[in-house]
């Protein structure tokens, strides 16, 4: 099977390595191809530069995985990286008469507006709470409309090797734990990459949308305390105000589990134990 990965950063590279390990051929597009593994066929491409024409796409391409990562958290940055780039890629597929069996867009659970601790799943209407989330929703709608065989994978709270924001906050004493429960959702980078491969290689999925989160929505304070205990450090100072009320929701992974997907890190406990043990590497 021939796989084209667009925007092969940390997550896309890990997914590509897993495709390779499963016996598939991988071509990856990104600006700095020198950072990609030697097992990939590479093309130096800036998907966000509308002035630069996209390369010819191999007509034998079976799977396209679009894993963009905006370099800035602004509406304009997201439009360049997600919506405009997706338009260009879909136009290039039409230009080259390529009809992949799967076109998978990696999106985010940020498109949900729920912020009161409630549950959300694939049937929950999107209500983007920010301009960047609105761009993600527009990109999803574009892919669902124009890709022949679209798949949307909404991920939440990716962490893993080299993604140490919470760990660093606990270590340097700047972490603050809310006395009010604040639900958070996350997925280890390796499980996110494995889910991409799983959805792209399994028999035709029953749905076009899946949520990628681990089994256990968790109170952010519990995660902070787990990290502190693991490092033999004092628990973070408690504060009255919620730490991040805008993302206070519980996300269900039931539909992904129904496909037979198995998590290597079913909760933050296994995942952060691996991170703190120094397992794995973050791809540049």
Rosetta silent file (secondary structure, phi, psi, omega in degrees, C-alpha in Angstrom):
SEQUENCE: XXXXXXXXXXXXXXXXXXXXXXXXXXXXXXXXXXXXXXXXXXXXXXXXXXXXXXXXXXXXXXXXXXXXXXXXXXXXXXXXXXXXXXXXXXXXXXXXXXXXXXXXXXXXXXXXXXXXXXXXXXXXXXXXXXXXXXXXXXXXXXXXXXXXXXXXXXXXXXXXXXXXXXXXXXXXXXXXXXXXXXXXXXXXXXXXXXXXXXXXXXXXXXXXXXXXXXXXXXXXXXXXXXXXXXXXXXXXXXXXXXXXXXXXXXXXXXXXXXXXXXXXXXXXXXXXXXXXXXXXXXXX
SCORE:     score description
SCORE:     0.000 S_00000001
   1 L     0.000  137.717  178.990    0.000    0.000    0.000 S_00000001
   2 E  -100.353  126.089 -175.879    1.278    3.495   -0.857 S_00000001
   3 E  -117.657  133.163  174.370    0.809    6.127    1.831 S_00000001
   4 E  -112.770  119.958  179.294    1.238    9.889    1.448 S_00000001
   5 E  -107.951  123.241 -176.498    1.739   11.814    4.694 S_00000001
   6 E  -105.562  118.796 -177.672    1.258   15.562    4.476 S_00000001
   7 L    81.691   56.300 -172.412    2.940   17.647    7.156 S_00000001
   8 L   -82.180   79.203  172.001    5.082   14.901    8.654 S_00000001
   9 L   -87.478 -145.898 -177.752    6.008   16.351   12.019 S_00000001
  10 H   -58.568  -52.545 -177.401    6.277   14.342   15.221 S_00000001
  11 H   -67.832  -46.805 -179.129    2.894   12.620   14.912 S_00000001
  12 H   -62.851  -38.276  178.428    3.020   12.139   11.139 S_00000001
  13 H   -65.677  -43.646  178.559    6.537   10.744   11.299 S_00000001
  14 H   -62.147  -42.261  176.892    5.603    8.266   14.010 S_00000001
  15 H   -61.808  -42.932  179.512    2.581    7.169   11.976 S_00000001
  16 H   -60.461  -42.520  177.877    4.803    6.827    8.903 S_00000001
  17 H   -61.638  -35.941  178.364    7.276    4.628   10.749 S_00000001
  18 H   -72.468  -35.718  172.748    4.406    2.402   11.817 S_00000001
  19 H   -61.883  -44.782  178.903    3.135    2.173    8.233 S_00000001
  20 H   -59.237  -45.748 -179.373    6.668    1.192    7.156 S_00000001
  21 H   -61.176  -28.000  178.966    6.867   -1.433    9.908 S_00000001
  22 L   -86.922    2.974  174.640    3.602   -2.904    8.615 S_00000001
  23 L    95.702   14.261 -177.665    5.099   -3.272    5.143 S_00000001
  24 L  -100.670  158.972  176.563    3.698   -0.183    3.406 S_00000001
  25 E   -92.816  135.289 -176.524    5.508    2.437    1.293 S_00000001
  26 E  -122.543  127.995  167.476    5.539    5.978    2.698 S_00000001
  27 E  -112.694  134.425 -177.371    6.029    9.293    0.950 S_00000001
  28 E  -126.387  136.880  175.184    6.150   12.342    3.211 S_00000001
  29 E  -108.535  132.726  169.261    5.850   16.041    2.410 S_00000001
  30 E  -166.310  169.951 -177.318    7.240   18.739    4.683 S_00000001
  31 L   -68.438  -41.019 -175.808    9.397   21.841    4.535 S_00000001
  32 L  -111.387   85.142 -176.345   12.510   20.255    6.074 S_00000001
  33 H   -68.866  -20.340 -179.879   12.869   16.832    4.483 S_00000001
  34 H   -64.963  -15.511 -179.952   16.349   16.372    5.987 S_00000001
  35 H   -88.231   -6.295 -175.294   14.631   15.684    9.313 S_00000001
  36 L   -87.620  154.677  179.191   12.645   12.714    7.994 S_00000001
  37 L   -62.221  149.934  179.677   13.686    9.047    8.325 S_00000001
  38 L   -66.484  -17.173  179.361   15.676    7.527    5.486 S_00000001
  39 L   -77.540   -9.571  178.913   12.988    4.877    5.015 S_00000001
  40 L   -90.871  144.826  159.787   10.589    7.567    3.694 S_00000001
  41 E   -82.289  132.948 -171.054   10.401    8.859    0.151 S_00000001
  42 E  -124.517  153.544  173.439   10.372   12.620    0.671 S_00000001
  43 E  -136.186  128.788  177.803    9.274   15.810   -1.085 S_00000001
  44 E   -79.207  109.266 -174.006   10.223   19.302    0.110 S_00000001
  45 L  -139.851  136.301  171.104    6.852   21.062    0.226 S_00000001
  46 L  -107.429   97.730 -175.823    5.459   24.070    2.082 S_00000001
  47 L   -63.387  -25.283 -177.598    1.749   23.301    2.224 S_00000001
  48 L   -85.692   -3.667 -178.708    0.996   26.727    3.659 S_00000001
  49 L   -97.845   99.395 -175.968    2.612   28.638    0.774 S_00000001
  50 L   -65.889  -16.158 -179.686   -0.132   29.185   -1.803 S_00000001
  51 L   -80.250  -15.460 -174.891    2.430   30.548   -4.295 S_00000001
  52 L   -99.447  119.105  179.722    4.251   27.208   -4.494 S_00000001
  53 L   -66.089  146.447  179.811    2.681   24.534   -6.748 S_00000001
  54 L   -82.416  147.577  179.669    2.274   21.101   -5.208 S_00000001
  55 L   -63.934  162.548  173.880    4.214   18.142   -6.632 S_00000001
  56 L   -65.392  135.629 -179.434    2.577   15.508   -8.797 S_00000001
  57 L   -96.034  131.811  179.536    0.919   12.864   -6.621 S_00000001
  58 L   -55.438  123.938 -178.654    1.589    9.215   -7.437 S_00000001
  59 L   -64.047  -15.862  179.428   -1.630    7.878   -9.011 S_00000001
  60 L   -87.757    6.038 -179.298   -1.116    4.623   -7.098 S_00000001
  61 L   -61.698  125.534 -178.685   -1.489    6.398   -3.746 S_00000001
  62 L   -94.473  -33.968 -174.161   -3.867    4.388   -1.554 S_00000001
  63 E  -137.052  135.094  171.390   -3.958    6.527    1.591 S_00000001
  64 E  -117.068  127.230  177.999   -3.470   10.225    2.281 S_00000001
  65 E  -117.408  117.810 -177.631   -2.873   11.302    5.881 S_00000001
  66 E  -104.891  105.218 -176.209   -3.077   15.052    6.513 S_00000001
  67 L  -120.867   67.769 -177.169   -1.410   15.874    9.837 S_00000001
  68 L   -72.307  156.704  174.847   -0.858   19.635    9.818 S_00000001
  69 L  -142.237  110.894 -177.254    0.642   21.554   12.724 S_00000001
  70 L   -67.088  137.458  179.788    0.254   25.325   12.770 S_00000001
  71 L   -79.248  -14.124  177.434    3.430   27.220   13.611 S_00000001
  72 L  -143.506  144.752 -178.256    1.376   29.921   15.353 S_00000001
  73 L   -90.470   67.927  177.180   -1.876   29.842   17.297 S_00000001
  74 L  -131.596  159.317  179.304   -3.646   32.525   15.298 S_00000001
  75 H   -60.533  -43.300 -179.101   -6.658   32.414   13.024 S_00000001
  76 H   -65.115  -41.139  178.177   -4.527   33.349   10.005 S_00000001
  77 H   -61.661  -40.788  178.674   -1.897   30.741   10.889 S_00000001
  78 H   -68.948  -37.681  179.376   -4.565   28.068   11.163 S_00000001
  79 H   -63.196  -41.940  177.840   -6.176   29.114    7.870 S_00000001
  80 H   -64.610  -44.839 -170.645   -2.853   28.743    6.061 S_00000001
  81 H   -79.246  -36.033 -176.529   -1.954   25.462    7.723 S_00000001
  82 H  -102.483  -71.010 -169.245   -5.327   23.730    7.755 S_00000001
  83 H   -66.786  -52.695 -178.675   -8.017   25.159    5.482 S_00000001
  84 H   -63.554  -42.259  179.424   -5.940   26.631    2.647 S_00000001
  85 H   -63.859  -40.815  178.573   -3.552   23.679    2.637 S_00000001
  86 H   -63.366  -40.640  177.031   -6.435   21.206    2.555 S_00000001
  87 H   -58.619  -44.605 -178.535   -7.961   23.076   -0.397 S_00000001
  88 H   -64.945  -42.369 -178.743   -4.650   22.860   -2.259 S_00000001
  89 H   -65.547  -45.209 -179.639   -4.176   19.161   -1.523 S_00000001
  90 H   -63.948  -36.727  176.847   -7.696   18.235   -2.575 S_00000001
  91 H   -66.586  -37.572  178.821   -7.256   20.248   -5.775 S_00000001
  92 H   -66.703  -37.890  176.611   -3.963   18.452   -6.457 S_00000001
  93 H   -61.829  -42.881  177.471   -5.635   15.067   -6.033 S_00000001
  94 H   -65.939  -42.330  179.242   -8.256   16.111   -8.575 S_00000001
  95 H   -57.126  -41.742 -174.826   -5.571   17.533  -10.880 S_00000001
  96 L   -95.584    5.726  177.566   -3.637   14.260  -10.859 S_00000001
  97 L    56.395   45.828  178.951   -6.734   12.030  -10.999 S_00000001
  98 L  -104.301  128.084  179.456   -5.827   10.308   -7.730 S_00000001
  99 L  -123.373   82.690 -178.874   -8.608    8.590   -5.781 S_00000001
 100 L   -65.527  153.467  177.712   -7.150    7.265   -2.515 S_00000001
 101 L   -70.219  -27.036  177.526   -9.066    4.645   -0.562 S_00000001
 102 E  -141.052  138.819  168.644   -8.752    6.834    2.545 S_00000001
 103 E  -125.141  105.902 -174.949   -8.158   10.538    3.124 S_00000001
 104 E  -105.309  123.385  174.260   -7.604   11.021    6.851 S_00000001
 105 E  -101.984  126.321  172.335   -7.553   14.474    8.424 S_00000001
 106 E   -86.960  114.907 -179.438   -6.137   14.811   11.923 S_00000001
 107 E  -117.962 -155.070 -172.728   -8.291   17.398   13.681 S_00000001
 108 E  -145.246  149.324  174.177   -9.004   18.265   17.312 S_00000001
 109 H   -72.075    0.459  175.349  -11.697   17.991   19.948 S_00000001
 110 H   -62.950  -14.550 -179.797  -11.237   21.759   20.301 S_00000001
 111 H   -72.277  -12.326  178.166  -14.180   22.080   17.876 S_00000001
 112 L   -85.329  142.360 -179.997  -16.549   21.259   20.745 S_00000001
 113 L   -93.197   -8.574 -177.843  -17.883   24.120   22.813 S_00000001
 114 L   -56.127  129.295  179.377  -18.715   22.050   25.918 S_00000001
 115 L  -146.455   30.488  179.639  -16.984   23.528   28.969 S_00000001
 116 L  -124.927   21.418  176.278  -19.107   22.430   31.927 S_00000001
 117 L    86.850    3.642 -178.113  -17.763   18.917   32.447 S_00000001
 118 L   -76.597  168.141  178.540  -20.292   17.132   30.223 S_00000001
 119 E   -85.322  143.879  172.067  -19.670   14.168   27.941 S_00000001
 120 E  -129.951  149.250  173.866  -19.133   14.610   24.196 S_00000001
 121 L  -143.606 -167.439 -175.710  -18.948   12.031   21.421 S_00000001
 122 L   -64.743  -21.902  179.877  -19.138   11.940   17.629 S_00000001
 123 L   -85.779   -9.780 -179.716  -22.850   12.819   17.705 S_00000001
 124 L   -71.050  127.420  179.313  -22.284   15.998   19.729 S_00000001
 125 L   -62.278  143.623  175.838  -22.727   19.094   17.525 S_00000001
 126 L   -77.065  147.999  177.500  -19.618   21.178   17.065 S_00000001
 127 L  -150.787   76.703 -171.498  -19.641   24.666   18.512 S_00000001
 128 L   -55.280  123.220 -176.625  -16.164   26.124   18.016 S_00000001
 129 L   -88.062    0.868 -177.584  -15.303   28.335   21.004 S_00000001
 130 L  -149.214  162.004  177.331  -12.437   30.184   19.280 S_00000001
 131 H   -59.748  -37.793  179.760  -11.412   31.425   15.818 S_00000001
 132 H   -68.121  -38.421  176.665   -8.796   28.674   15.498 S_00000001
 133 H   -65.608  -34.598  176.992  -11.363   26.014   16.400 S_00000001
 134 H   -62.323  -40.091  177.723  -13.687   27.517   13.794 S_00000001
 135 H   -63.342  -40.673  177.647  -10.977   27.020   11.153 S_00000001
 136 H   -60.642  -44.024  179.704  -10.640   23.379   12.200 S_00000001
 137 H   -62.865  -39.916  178.691  -14.403   22.905   11.830 S_00000001
 138 H   -66.094  -37.435  178.902  -14.323   24.512    8.387 S_00000001
 139 H   -66.867  -41.856  175.694  -11.446   22.247    7.340 S_00000001
 140 H   -57.713  -47.070 -178.142  -13.355   19.170    8.488 S_00000001
 141 H   -61.778  -39.629  178.048  -16.400   20.266    6.512 S_00000001
 142 H   -61.841  -47.321 -178.644  -14.271   20.808    3.399 S_00000001
 143 H   -63.807  -42.857  179.385  -12.705   17.340    3.630 S_00000001
 144 H   -63.716  -32.080 -178.469  -16.065   15.677    4.224 S_00000001
 145 H   -79.668  -40.175 -167.789  -17.497   17.485    1.209 S_00000001
 146 H  -107.184  -23.349  177.659  -14.667   17.074   -1.307 S_00000001
 147 L   -78.728  138.532 -176.872  -12.661   13.971   -0.379 S_00000001
 148 L   -67.700  -36.668 -177.522  -14.081   10.819   -1.939 S_00000001
 149 L  -133.981   72.358 -173.112  -13.387    8.674    1.130 S_00000001
 150 E   -79.427  148.354  170.110  -12.915   11.036    4.087 S_00000001
 151 E  -136.039  133.214  175.224  -11.956   10.157    7.633 S_00000001
 152 E  -114.857  126.887  174.859  -11.725   12.677   10.466 S_00000001
 153 E  -117.486  106.557  178.237   -9.761   11.791   13.609 S_00000001
 154 E   -89.017  116.307  179.753  -10.261   14.373   16.354 S_00000001
 155 E  -101.354  159.044 -179.519   -7.457   14.106   18.891 S_00000001
 156 L  -138.974  127.102  170.969   -7.282   15.668   22.329 S_00000001
 157 L    57.956   58.054  179.263   -4.294   16.554   24.482 S_00000001
 158 E   -68.038  130.961  173.931   -1.434   14.764   22.702 S_00000001
 159 E  -137.972  173.026 -178.899    1.476   14.071   25.030 S_00000001
 160 E   150.882 -157.623 -177.689    4.451   11.733   24.894 S_00000001
 161 L   -55.885  127.491  177.480    8.224   11.823   24.319 S_00000001
 162 L    78.728   -6.180  179.045    9.484   15.381   24.417 S_00000001
 163 E  -101.469   87.362 -163.526    6.040   16.824   25.180 S_00000001
 164 L  -116.864   22.650 -175.062    6.814   17.861   28.723 S_00000001
 165 H   -55.640  -52.860 -179.040    4.746   20.961   29.454 S_00000001
 166 H   -64.537  -41.436 -179.863    2.939   19.516   32.495 S_00000001
 167 H   -61.359  -44.169 -179.782    6.068   17.728   33.713 S_00000001
 168 H   -63.352  -41.388  179.223    8.096   20.929   33.459 S_00000001
 169 H   -62.243  -40.772  178.845    5.464   22.915   35.349 S_00000001
 170 H   -68.045  -42.250 -177.949    5.456   20.366   38.169 S_00000001
 171 H   -63.975  -42.046 -175.762    9.252   20.218   38.273 S_00000001
 172 H   -91.213    3.077  173.996    9.780   23.965   38.402 S_00000001
 173 L    82.323   10.960 -179.856    6.952   24.578   40.870 S_00000001
 174 L   -92.690   -7.377  179.014    4.737   26.663   38.579 S_00000001
 175 L   -67.356  139.686  176.680    1.932   24.077   38.337 S_00000001
 176 E  -128.050  129.694 -177.764   -1.279   25.085   40.116 S_00000001
 177 E  -100.554  127.112  179.801   -4.020   22.597   40.943 S_00000001
 178 E   -76.565  136.918  173.617   -7.625   23.764   40.900 S_00000001
 179 L   -70.145  -26.261  175.400   -9.796   22.871   43.887 S_00000001
 180 L   -86.324  135.723 -179.090  -12.679   22.687   41.417 S_00000001
 181 L   -62.440  130.462  176.119  -12.641   19.616   39.199 S_00000001
 182 L  -125.684  108.048 -177.505  -11.516   20.441   35.654 S_00000001
 183 E   -72.053  134.870  175.377  -11.927   17.544   33.237 S_00000001
 184 E  -130.674  159.329 -178.968   -9.154   16.998   30.709 S_00000001
 185 L  -134.492  145.327 -177.433   -8.654   14.436   27.955 S_00000001
 186 L  -152.490  166.578  174.811   -5.453   13.186   26.407 S_00000001
 187 E  -148.080  135.892  177.302   -3.846   10.596   24.183 S_00000001
 188 E   -67.608  142.334 -179.654   -0.249    9.417   24.061 S_00000001
 189 H   -50.468  -41.611 -178.139    1.523   10.272   20.797 S_00000001
 190 H   -66.333  -37.829  176.969    2.143    6.587   20.087 S_00000001
 191 H   -69.171  -36.251  177.118   -1.534    5.705   20.492 S_00000001
 192 H   -63.157  -43.447  178.643   -2.499    8.622   18.243 S_00000001
 193 H   -65.892  -41.463  179.355   -0.125    7.361   15.545 S_00000001
 194 H   -63.887  -35.793  178.713   -1.348    3.798   15.986 S_00000001
 195 H   -66.413  -38.053  176.592   -4.958    4.979   15.623 S_00000001
 196 H   -59.318  -49.603 -179.229   -4.093    6.680   12.322 S_00000001
 197 H   -63.207  -43.116 -179.403   -2.592    3.463   10.961 S_00000001
 198 H   -59.114  -48.994 -177.285   -5.467    1.386   12.325 S_00000001
 199 H   -68.293  -27.861 -177.778   -8.179    3.522   10.716 S_00000001
 200 H   -86.585  -14.419 -176.085   -6.324    3.641    7.389 S_00000001
 201 H  -116.660  -11.768  179.411   -5.664   -0.089    7.129 S_00000001
 202 L   -74.664  163.775  171.477   -8.757   -1.704    8.633 S_00000001
 203 L   -52.677  159.631 -171.140  -11.701   -2.811    6.466 S_00000001
 204 L   -45.252  120.387 -179.813  -13.846    0.138    5.436 S_00000001
 205 L   -60.184  149.328 -179.574  -14.739    2.077    8.603 S_00000001
 206 L   -75.882  -17.416 -175.599  -18.406    2.292    9.509 S_00000001
 207 L  -134.362  164.809  177.817  -18.118    6.034   10.156 S_00000001
 208 L   -98.121   -8.596 -175.311  -16.322    9.098    8.817 S_00000001
 209 E  -132.602  132.253  176.380  -15.568   10.593   12.249 S_00000001
 210 E  -137.423  148.432  176.530  -13.700    9.163   15.248 S_00000001
 211 E  -103.901  129.723 -178.937  -12.490   10.671   18.523 S_00000001
 212 E  -107.619   94.748  175.483   -8.975    9.813   19.644 S_00000001
 213 L  -142.525  160.758  179.385   -8.645    9.956   23.429 S_00000001
 214 L   -77.434 -172.635 -172.252   -7.649    7.407   26.032 S_00000001
 215 L   -73.238  -18.456 -164.071  -10.065    5.554   28.314 S_00000001
 216 L  -130.631   95.523  166.594  -10.068    7.985   31.207 S_00000001
 217 L   -55.824  139.002 -172.013  -11.024   11.652   31.222 S_00000001
 218 E  -134.268  146.164  170.825   -9.154   12.972   34.227 S_00000001
 219 E   -64.470  127.733 -178.188   -9.221   15.879   36.627 S_00000001
 220 H   -54.436  -37.836  179.698   -6.192   17.990   35.711 S_00000001
 221 H   -62.703  -35.173  177.520   -5.216   18.198   39.385 S_00000001
 222 H   -65.186  -39.680  178.550   -5.067   14.383   39.571 S_00000001
 223 H   -65.085  -44.096  179.530   -2.685   14.299   36.617 S_00000001
 224 H   -61.541  -43.008 -179.748   -0.493   16.968   38.191 S_00000001
 225 H   -66.861  -37.017  177.808   -0.402   15.111   41.507 S_00000001
 226 H   -61.127  -44.408  179.510    0.460   11.824   39.760 S_00000001
 227 H   -63.843  -44.183  179.547    3.429   13.474   38.059 S_00000001
 228 H   -61.144  -45.592  178.418    4.541   15.075   41.320 S_00000001
 229 H   -60.765  -41.095 -178.850    4.311   11.759   43.201 S_00000001
 230 H   -64.768  -29.658 -179.807    6.246    9.999   40.436 S_00000001
 231 L   -96.043    4.267 -177.431    9.016   12.604   40.740 S_00000001
 232 L    56.616   43.022  178.845    8.939   12.580   44.564 S_00000001
 233 L  -115.274  159.735  176.737    7.998   16.251   44.529 S_00000001
 234 L   -62.570  150.213  175.704    5.413   18.161   46.582 S_00000001
 235 L   -63.577  147.736  179.311    1.912   18.299   45.150 S_00000001
 236 L   -59.700  150.149  177.193    1.184   21.515   43.240 S_00000001
 237 E   -61.721  137.495  179.063   -0.280   24.409   45.186 S_00000001
 238 E   -87.198  142.835  177.205   -4.077   24.436   45.128 S_00000001
 239 E  -129.805  161.706 -177.261   -5.982   27.470   43.865 S_00000001
 240 L   -81.345  -38.092 -175.597   -9.666   28.314   43.831 S_00000001
 241 L   -75.050  142.362  175.087  -10.052   29.354   40.212 S_00000001
 242 L   -57.860  144.900 -176.956  -10.333   26.636   37.552 S_00000001
 243 L   -74.889  -36.267 -176.651   -7.083   26.112   35.683 S_00000001
 244 L  -158.445   71.061 -172.294   -8.572   25.893   32.186 S_00000001
 245 H   -64.582  -22.003 -176.167  -12.342   26.010   32.175 S_00000001
 246 H   -66.257  -20.106 -178.785  -12.558   26.453   28.404 S_00000001
 247 H  -115.668   25.020 -176.160  -11.676   22.781   27.821 S_00000001
 248 L   -79.595   90.537  178.904  -13.683   21.273   30.697 S_00000001
 249 L  -154.851  164.250  176.287  -15.336   18.253   29.052 S_00000001
 250 E  -117.463  123.027 -172.973  -15.224   14.463   29.005 S_00000001
 251 E  -105.781  131.601 -178.318  -14.623   12.876   25.612 S_00000001
 252 L   -89.969  137.228  174.716  -15.769    9.338   24.783 S_00000001
 253 L  -107.417   18.352 -173.184  -13.591    6.928   22.795 S_00000001
 254 H   -58.406  -41.653 -177.666  -16.325    4.272   22.498 S_00000001
 255 H   -65.495  -40.308  177.621  -16.595    4.462   18.700 S_00000001
 256 H   -64.266  -40.731  178.705  -12.845    3.999   18.224 S_00000001
 257 H   -63.998  -32.082  179.189  -12.875    1.030   20.604 S_00000001
 258 H   -63.434  -21.301  178.926  -15.696   -0.534   18.596 S_00000001
 259 L   -79.702   -6.807 -177.458  -13.301   -0.834   15.658 S_00000001
 260 L    94.652    8.764  179.983  -11.072   -3.158   17.700 S_00000001
 261 L   -70.930  138.455  178.449   -8.394   -0.579   18.431 S_00000001
 262 L  -116.589  132.678  179.733   -6.262   -1.295   21.509 S_00000001
 263 L   -86.451  133.579  171.077   -4.491    1.385   23.508 S_00000001
 264 L   -75.203  -29.732 -177.841   -0.897    0.898   24.636 S_00000001
 265 L  -127.748   84.624 -173.348   -1.483    3.667   27.202 S_00000001
 266 L   -68.414  -16.089  176.843   -5.120    3.436   28.359 S_00000001
 267 L  -148.954  173.795  179.584   -4.762    6.297   30.845 S_00000001
 268 H   -62.542  -24.112 -177.454   -2.416    9.100   31.827 S_00000001
 269 H   -64.344  -52.275  178.305   -0.857    6.849   34.464 S_00000001
 270 H   -65.012  -39.441 -176.707    0.702    4.399   32.007 S_00000001
 271 H   -66.300  -48.519 -178.627    1.474    7.194   29.565 S_00000001
 272 H   -73.414  -26.442  173.070    3.241    9.535   31.941 S_00000001
 273 H   -61.018  -40.511  177.968    5.094    6.624   33.571 S_00000001
 274 H   -67.409  -43.768  179.689    6.553    5.943   30.110 S_00000001
 275 H   -60.763  -47.153 -177.847    7.351    9.612   29.522 S_00000001
 276 H   -68.174  -23.249  176.556    9.063    9.982   32.895 S_00000001
 277 L   -82.031   -2.959  177.867   11.064    6.811   32.232 S_00000001
 278 L    77.841   22.152 -177.790   12.449    8.477   29.106 S_00000001
 279 L   -80.507  142.382  177.410   10.931    5.958   26.728 S_00000001
 280 L    79.648  170.153  178.194   10.569    6.866   23.047 S_00000001
 281 L  -132.578  150.092  173.139   11.800    9.883   21.113 S_00000001
 282 L   -89.877  128.840 -178.695   10.128   12.983   19.766 S_00000001
 283 L   -79.342  137.362 -175.902   10.652   13.286   16.024 S_00000001
 284 L   -71.159    0.000    0.000   12.012   16.668   14.904 S_00000001
